[in-house]
XYZ file of C-alpha atoms in Angstrom:
145
model
C -18.420 38.820 0.254
C -15.729 38.940 -2.396
C -13.074 41.653 -2.431
C -11.834 43.603 -5.473
C -8.300 42.263 -5.253
C -9.610 38.718 -5.516
C -11.837 39.638 -8.446
C -8.969 41.339 -10.269
C -6.620 38.415 -9.659
C -9.232 35.969 -10.947
C -9.853 37.974 -14.122
C -6.142 38.443 -14.824
C -5.631 34.691 -14.439
C -8.658 33.958 -16.644
C -7.269 36.159 -19.435
C -3.801 34.629 -19.015
C -5.223 31.105 -19.316
C -7.394 31.896 -22.352
C -4.617 33.735 -24.176
C -1.943 31.156 -23.497
C 1.201 32.304 -25.279
C -0.681 34.152 -28.031
C -0.835 37.860 -28.812
C -4.016 39.610 -27.671
C -5.615 42.581 -29.413
C -7.647 44.924 -27.232
C -10.264 47.117 -28.876
C -10.014 50.248 -26.736
C -12.615 53.017 -26.861
C -11.490 54.849 -23.737
C -14.707 54.012 -21.913
C -14.811 52.226 -18.577
C -15.567 48.806 -20.082
C -12.770 48.606 -22.643
C -10.300 50.476 -20.431
C -10.797 48.011 -17.587
C -10.477 45.031 -19.926
C -7.297 46.507 -21.430
C -5.634 47.101 -18.053
C -6.533 43.577 -16.886
C -5.185 42.105 -20.124
C -1.972 44.081 -19.803
C -1.481 42.634 -16.328
C -2.153 39.171 -17.741
C -0.055 39.135 -20.925
C 2.226 42.181 -20.752
C 3.834 43.136 -24.048
C 1.866 40.495 -25.939
C -1.078 42.878 -25.635
C -1.681 45.032 -28.692
C -4.246 47.788 -28.125
C -5.976 49.788 -30.815
C -8.204 52.852 -30.680
C -10.353 53.251 -33.794
C -10.934 56.960 -34.414
C -14.289 56.888 -36.181
C -14.583 60.689 -36.267
C -17.703 60.589 -34.096
C -16.144 61.237 -30.699
C -14.936 64.368 -28.968
C -12.147 66.293 -30.649
C -8.744 64.691 -29.950
C -10.375 61.906 -27.907
C -8.108 59.280 -29.453
C -4.956 61.222 -28.714
C -6.040 61.707 -25.102
C -6.741 57.991 -24.629
C -3.349 57.112 -26.106
C -1.636 59.516 -23.656
C -3.480 58.165 -20.614
C -2.579 54.577 -21.434
C 1.014 55.498 -22.236
C 1.313 56.804 -18.662
C 0.097 53.371 -17.531
C 2.805 51.693 -19.603
C 0.353 50.426 -22.228
C 1.010 51.244 -25.870
C -2.096 52.035 -27.904
C -2.164 52.287 -31.690
C -4.414 55.129 -32.891
C -6.030 54.200 -36.190
C -7.951 56.950 -37.998
C -10.846 55.323 -39.870
C -13.346 58.179 -40.007
C -13.583 58.226 -43.802
C -14.907 54.663 -43.712
C -17.465 55.508 -41.032
C -18.631 58.697 -42.727
C -19.040 56.845 -46.038
C -21.004 54.039 -44.352
C -23.332 56.474 -42.568
C -23.865 58.884 -45.458
C -27.533 59.336 -46.300
C -28.836 57.055 -43.550
C -31.518 58.657 -41.401
C -33.088 55.855 -39.360
C -31.336 55.350 -35.989
C -31.413 51.536 -36.166
C -30.010 51.595 -39.701
C -27.249 53.919 -38.477
C -26.414 51.510 -35.640
C -26.212 48.604 -38.084
C -24.001 50.549 -40.510
C -21.789 51.621 -37.618
C -21.522 48.047 -36.335
C -20.599 46.611 -39.736
C -17.968 49.300 -40.306
C -16.593 48.811 -36.790
C -16.217 45.057 -37.312
C -14.629 45.559 -40.712
C -12.064 48.030 -39.356
C -11.406 45.984 -36.236
C -11.051 42.772 -38.241
C -8.372 44.442 -40.338
C -6.513 45.435 -37.150
C -6.712 41.877 -35.813
C -5.217 40.500 -39.046
C -2.471 43.156 -39.147
C -1.535 42.587 -35.499
C -1.185 38.826 -35.831
C -3.192 38.429 -32.623
C -5.036 35.171 -32.042
C -7.220 36.588 -29.266
C -9.540 39.595 -29.377
C -10.506 41.390 -26.185
C -13.461 43.763 -25.911
C -15.010 45.097 -22.758
C -18.733 45.532 -22.401
C -21.158 45.520 -19.529
C -23.789 42.889 -18.815
C -26.652 45.339 -19.381
C -25.528 45.917 -22.980
C -25.415 42.177 -23.610
C -28.888 41.660 -22.115
C -30.357 44.536 -24.152
C -28.752 43.290 -27.361
C -29.901 39.686 -26.863
C -33.366 40.926 -25.908
C -33.671 43.003 -29.071
C -33.893 46.279 -27.159
C -31.033 47.779 -29.160
C -28.318 46.893 -31.606
C -24.928 46.915 -29.948
C -21.768 47.636 -31.962
C -19.622 45.374 -29.804
């Protein structure tokens, strides 16, 4: 049986190897998946990690500010980028749930792509769980990440 310390060490080393000497941009939502990936990446690359929280206007009030504060206490700087006007414009008038997911996904990638270019990062880090990947590949749902 494998222990957590070994798993964490392996993942930190994996990120370190893949990133090399490049900057890494972490797309942080504040959820377990992206938060875990961000902390592991910070351990792996330190200050070469650039983290961004995209405030799409669809989360709890002040969610972005709270995430930024939590990560600041961990020694990880997070850039809060307010992009809700873009999301609201993309979703305006759409009623079908699958169409909403697709519009959300396209807007997310557009906003995130802009952050990658602005950061100068060569590596993009996003956390997601295996179940989301399986469901997306299986056509069960459209995943934004």
